[in-house]
């Protein structure tokens, strides 16, 4: 069996339920349980379907962050995207969830765009391409509707001065052997990979550094990004900052099956945000890996294996109505819905969401400047807020 390997730069092995529990143990995180869900709900009143369905299934220090919040400690959100190509529907998961958190808690959000990371890690990608992709990806992310006055998009090349200044604090405290062990970097890799993690760690304490005030930080991401934040937890206390809290999701499987994740650089691994209605339907009908049984009879008798089913998982990723998700899950796993019908349901939901994104993209396109990180502006804003 292929070994389970999950780092930001490589995901291999079969990602089933057993693998996800193993990763939580290996990474020293905690599972999202009923107790923490109750705690979240005491602030948010309801629960996002991603929490109900345990798509976000693991965390670190979320309980203490929430306890701090109760005692009026400030926190902010931090998430990001590496612009290596077009975004697929899996990439929407952390951003949709982060939007929900921002709406519920009304807090600042840093969105890091790691153009430098993708340039250094992807051999064939040129700087010009990365910059073009960056702009497209930022527009897609902002089309989800974050709060303009509290959302700061920090793109690495553009904000290099601020990031580099604080990254050297991080780099000074991290050894080569840590990065080799945590990221699976080896001696034939380029040296960018050794230093880059310092850059992705900076936004986890940037608000505290800029304001001189204590802020906790909550970072939503899928589990491949965890290596960065394991290192961050080690380093930040040494720099006088709080350890960041994390909330981690599973991956939605790739179009053709579970052993790979969807990839921005391969058109046929997933459904992309600019796929039109027909393409979405065709990809689902023709290629989507199905957890349905071979014959209608068996499907009715045994029901579908939804864990591996692309159509069900992509439907669950984009549907906001938790009751509808429950109903379809029950019916599909009982065999009352066929695999073809499941694909139709998924196509409807995906196309509805993608259509909305396309419309919103037109609206935010000319507004990007409002969202871009500006060190002086943010310092002033934080000063004003902390005085008031
Ligand atoms: P990137 O661009 O690889 O991925 C962006 C976000 O999407 C998550 N993700 C997925 N989630 C569910 N299903 C999938 N199939 C799937 N594929 C990717 C990723 O975990 C990530 O949260 N280095 C980062 C950018 C970054 C970042 C951050 C991400 C900078 N700072 C802080 C999260 C938090 C990157 O290249 O992400």
Short mmCIF file of C-alpha atoms and ligand atoms in Angstrom, two decimals, residues 78-82 88 90-91 93-94 112 114 117-118 200 219-222 224-225 228-229 250-252 262, ligand 1:
data_model
loop_
_atom_site.label_atom_id
_atom_site.label_comp_id
_atom_site.label_asym_id
_atom_site.label_seq_id
_atom_site.Cartn_x
_atom_site.Cartn_y
_atom_site.Cartn_z
CA UNK A 78 -5.93 33.94 8.66
CA UNK A 79 -6.10 31.75 5.57
CA UNK A 80 -4.58 31.72 2.09
CA UNK A 81 -4.05 30.48 -1.43
CA UNK A 82 -1.02 29.58 -3.52
CA UNK A 88 -11.21 24.24 -8.16
CA UNK A 90 -12.11 22.11 -3.21
CA UNK A 91 -10.29 25.43 -2.77
CA UNK A 93 -13.93 25.03 1.28
CA UNK A 94 -11.60 26.99 3.60
CA UNK A 112 -2.18 35.44 2.14
CA UNK A 114 1.80 32.89 -1.79
CA UNK A 117 5.87 29.84 -2.92
CA UNK A 118 4.31 28.63 -6.13
CA UNK A 200 3.75 31.68 5.56
CA UNK A 219 -6.34 29.57 10.85
CA UNK A 220 -8.73 27.46 8.75
CA UNK A 221 -7.13 25.16 6.13
CA UNK A 222 -7.18 21.63 4.73
CA UNK A 224 -2.00 19.53 3.90
CA UNK A 225 -1.11 23.00 5.21
CA UNK A 228 3.47 25.36 8.48
CA UNK A 229 1.42 25.81 11.57
CA UNK A 250 -10.45 16.95 4.95
CA UNK A 251 -9.97 17.14 1.20
CA UNK A 252 -12.77 16.62 -1.17
CA UNK A 262 -7.74 17.89 -7.06
P1 LIG B 1 -3.45 26.07 -1.83
O1 LIG B 1 -3.59 27.11 -2.85
O2 LIG B 1 -2.78 24.80 -2.17
O3 LIG B 1 -4.87 25.73 -1.26
C1 LIG B 1 -5.74 26.75 -0.77
C2 LIG B 1 -6.56 26.19 0.38
O4 LIG B 1 -7.41 25.12 -0.08
C3 LIG B 1 -7.17 23.93 0.65
N1 LIG B 1 -7.39 22.81 -0.29
C4 LIG B 1 -8.45 21.96 -0.25
N2 LIG B 1 -9.47 21.86 0.61
C5 LIG B 1 -10.36 20.88 0.40
N3 LIG B 1 -10.31 19.99 -0.63
C6 LIG B 1 -9.32 20.04 -1.52
N4 LIG B 1 -9.27 19.17 -2.51
C7 LIG B 1 -8.32 21.07 -1.35
N5 LIG B 1 -7.19 21.42 -2.02
C8 LIG B 1 -6.64 22.47 -1.36
C9 LIG B 1 -5.75 24.09 1.18
O5 LIG B 1 -5.49 23.33 2.32
C10 LIG B 1 -5.70 25.57 1.49
O6 LIG B 1 -6.29 25.85 2.74
N6 LIG B 1 0.49 27.69 0.88
C11 LIG B 1 -0.95 27.78 0.74
C12 LIG B 1 -1.46 29.20 0.77
C13 LIG B 1 -1.55 29.74 2.17
C14 LIG B 1 -2.45 29.29 3.19
C15 LIG B 1 -2.15 30.09 4.33
C16 LIG B 1 -3.45 28.32 3.23
C17 LIG B 1 -0.80 30.75 2.71
N7 LIG B 1 -1.16 30.96 4.00
C18 LIG B 1 -2.86 29.91 5.51
C19 LIG B 1 -4.15 28.15 4.40
C20 LIG B 1 -3.86 28.93 5.55
C21 LIG B 1 -1.39 27.09 -0.55
O7 LIG B 1 -0.63 26.94 -1.46
O8 LIG B 1 -2.74 26.71 -0.55
#
